[in-house]
Amino acid sequence: MEVLGPAIELSAKHMQRVVIDTDPGTDDALALLMALNSPDLRIEGITTVGGNATLAETTNNALRLVDHVAAGCDVPIAVGAERPARGSFSHAYHVHGADGLGVDLPAARLAPHPADAVEFLRDRALAAPGRIAVIALGPLTNVAAALDGQPEVAQAISEIVVMGGAVEVPGNVTPHAEFNIYEDPWSANAVFGSGVPVTLIGLDVTHRTAMHRDGGPRWFEGTSRSAQLGNRILANSFRERADVQEFYLHDPLAVAAAIEPELLTLRRAQVAVVTDGGERGRTVASYGDGPVKVALGVDVGRAVEIVRKLISN
Ligand code: BDR
Ligand code: CA
């Protein structure tokens, strides 16, 4: 990788209290398992967004997953946006399976939180100014809507860790764009320009962290529901996609970095997103000063170890 000037190391501040905004999604599911098992994170809530699948499916997947592996844990799940700021989500069933998860889980006994995702994000941030971080694992529609016209909310959120973008590398949905950013480039622009500190974990680093087909069928150790579900998700994903050798740990890397920021090498930038035309979804960094810390390096061995350890639980 070409490093364009001096890299910065993220301070060793660990996030404790987080809201996870997500569109599960197989790799979102692994990220949720990690967060639910991590002693270093307190999950204030999960907010759902359409993206990998419809909003109804991603919400149902979040509810079923939490109910299955952490029944009684009291993590609220608030329902978010069905569509991006403009148009509609395109979904990624070819990557994530039929309902966005591809594995059977018992029907959820949990119900969604009464507040919607935007209200929920705002309430949690304002109730604990400077102490809540957001880990955003899907299109940034909910997060942008929560910040829209609410400077006190922007002020209150300590940091947004975003899985998204392809800054110095090719995209995964077009030669220029990564899926989460491509799906709602308008919201991504709003978040990157909101002034809230953002750590941007894009394909620059997530395409280096993967679980390999050969590592199965027991990628995760133990007999816990979490380990079993993680193994089922990976086994199914590899079964459905015979030509694929690597399952990229996109969203799991964002959770790992929220727990252990030293994993990443970061460079500060202003990031703008192309919203129209053939380069839609392209994340363009102007390095120097700016509110976004772009991840350009990752300790791959340690990142994979954190993922394994937390899901093996
Ligand atoms: C991102 O897109 C989604 O399909 C994954 O869940 C991840 O958040 C990777 O480009
Ligand atoms: Ca995702």
mmCIF file of N, CA, C and O and ligand atoms in Angstrom, residues 23 25-28 52 92 95-96 137-138 163 172 178-180 203 206 250-251, ligand 1:
data_model
loop_
_atom_site.group_PDB
_atom_site.id
_atom_site.type_symbol
_atom_site.label_atom_id
_atom_site.label_comp_id
_atom_site.label_asym_id
_atom_site.label_seq_id
_atom_site.Cartn_x
_atom_site.Cartn_y
_atom_site.Cartn_z
ATOM 1 N N ASP A 23 -27.283 -3.366 9.117
ATOM 2 C CA ASP A 23 -28.205 -3.953 8.126
ATOM 3 C C ASP A 23 -27.926 -5.449 7.964
ATOM 4 O O ASP A 23 -27.537 -5.895 6.893
ATOM 5 N N GLY A 25 -27.658 -9.061 7.065
ATOM 6 C CA GLY A 25 -26.242 -9.049 6.696
ATOM 7 C C GLY A 25 -25.418 -10.042 7.500
ATOM 8 O O GLY A 25 -25.434 -10.052 8.724
ATOM 9 N N THR A 26 -24.691 -10.930 6.733
ATOM 10 C CA THR A 26 -23.878 -11.960 7.366
ATOM 11 C C THR A 26 -22.712 -11.370 8.154
ATOM 12 O O THR A 26 -22.458 -11.797 9.283
ATOM 13 N N ASP A 27 -21.983 -10.413 7.578
ATOM 14 C CA ASP A 27 -20.832 -9.884 8.330
ATOM 15 C C ASP A 27 -21.310 -8.949 9.435
ATOM 16 O O ASP A 27 -20.668 -8.846 10.489
ATOM 17 N N ASP A 28 -22.460 -8.291 9.242
ATOM 18 C CA ASP A 28 -23.062 -7.530 10.349
ATOM 19 C C ASP A 28 -23.376 -8.478 11.508
ATOM 20 O O ASP A 28 -23.192 -8.129 12.678
ATOM 21 N N ASN A 52 -28.358 -4.445 2.948
ATOM 22 C CA ASN A 52 -28.098 -5.798 2.442
ATOM 23 C C ASN A 52 -29.394 -6.511 2.083
ATOM 24 O O ASN A 52 -29.430 -7.357 1.190
ATOM 25 N N ALA A 92 -28.309 -6.883 -1.337
ATOM 26 C CA ALA A 92 -27.155 -7.706 -1.727
ATOM 27 C C ALA A 92 -27.398 -9.160 -1.333
ATOM 28 O O ALA A 92 -26.580 -9.773 -0.649
ATOM 29 N N VAL A 95 -24.793 -11.819 -2.019
ATOM 30 C CA VAL A 95 -23.656 -11.935 -1.099
ATOM 31 C C VAL A 95 -24.109 -12.532 0.238
ATOM 32 O O VAL A 95 -23.421 -13.370 0.818
ATOM 33 N N HIS A 96 -25.278 -12.112 0.719
ATOM 34 C CA HIS A 96 -25.666 -12.416 2.107
ATOM 35 C C HIS A 96 -26.706 -13.518 2.237
ATOM 36 O O HIS A 96 -27.027 -13.933 3.348
ATOM 37 N N LEU A 137 -22.611 0.226 10.461
ATOM 38 C CA LEU A 137 -22.223 -0.932 9.654
ATOM 39 C C LEU A 137 -23.030 -1.073 8.368
ATOM 40 O O LEU A 137 -22.913 -2.072 7.665
ATOM 41 N N GLY A 138 -23.874 -0.095 8.096
ATOM 42 C CA GLY A 138 -24.705 -0.149 6.890
ATOM 43 C C GLY A 138 -24.711 1.206 6.211
ATOM 44 O O GLY A 138 -23.914 2.101 6.553
ATOM 45 N N MET A 163 -18.026 1.597 8.925
ATOM 46 C CA MET A 163 -17.533 0.657 7.921
ATOM 47 C C MET A 163 -18.063 1.154 6.588
ATOM 48 O O MET A 163 -19.267 1.074 6.318
ATOM 49 N N ASN A 172 -16.227 -2.279 -4.305
ATOM 50 C CA ASN A 172 -16.743 -3.643 -4.443
ATOM 51 C C ASN A 172 -18.111 -3.711 -5.140
ATOM 52 O O ASN A 172 -18.591 -4.793 -5.434
ATOM 53 N N GLU A 178 -17.709 1.519 -2.637
ATOM 54 C CA GLU A 178 -18.019 0.446 -1.680
ATOM 55 C C GLU A 178 -19.527 0.468 -1.413
ATOM 56 O O GLU A 178 -20.161 1.534 -1.447
ATOM 57 N N PHE A 179 -20.101 -0.689 -1.074
ATOM 58 C CA PHE A 179 -21.557 -0.847 -0.982
ATOM 59 C C PHE A 179 -22.239 0.154 -0.048
ATOM 60 O O PHE A 179 -23.199 0.827 -0.450
ATOM 61 N N ASN A 180 -21.809 0.250 1.213
ATOM 62 C CA ASN A 180 -22.528 1.091 2.180
ATOM 63 C C ASN A 180 -22.591 2.550 1.731
ATOM 64 O O ASN A 180 -23.594 3.232 1.920
ATOM 65 N N LEU A 203 -12.648 -0.513 2.503
ATOM 66 C CA LEU A 203 -12.068 -1.697 1.862
ATOM 67 C C LEU A 203 -10.540 -1.656 1.886
ATOM 68 O O LEU A 203 -9.895 -2.695 1.763
ATOM 69 N N THR A 206 -10.483 -3.536 5.175
ATOM 70 C CA THR A 206 -11.334 -4.729 5.373
ATOM 71 C C THR A 206 -11.044 -5.813 4.343
ATOM 72 O O THR A 206 -11.267 -6.990 4.621
ATOM 73 N N HIS A 250 -15.619 -7.247 6.990
ATOM 74 C CA HIS A 250 -15.845 -5.799 6.898
ATOM 75 C C HIS A 250 -16.360 -5.246 8.234
ATOM 76 O O HIS A 250 -15.700 -4.440 8.896
ATOM 77 N N ASP A 251 -17.582 -5.621 8.583
ATOM 78 C CA ASP A 251 -18.208 -5.056 9.785
ATOM 79 C C ASP A 251 -17.533 -5.546 11.079
ATOM 80 O O ASP A 251 -17.391 -4.752 12.024
HETATM 81 C C1 BDR B 1 -20.323 -3.635 3.508
HETATM 82 O O1 BDR B 1 -21.430 -3.889 2.639
HETATM 83 C C2 BDR B 1 -22.283 -4.849 3.197
HETATM 84 O O2 BDR B 1 -22.696 -5.760 2.230
HETATM 85 C C3 BDR B 1 -21.542 -5.476 4.339
HETATM 86 O O3 BDR B 1 -22.429 -5.856 5.360
HETATM 87 C C4 BDR B 1 -20.599 -4.399 4.793
HETATM 88 O O4 BDR B 1 -21.209 -3.548 5.717
HETATM 89 C C5 BDR B 1 -19.053 -4.047 2.786
HETATM 90 O O5 BDR B 1 -18.933 -3.337 1.598
#
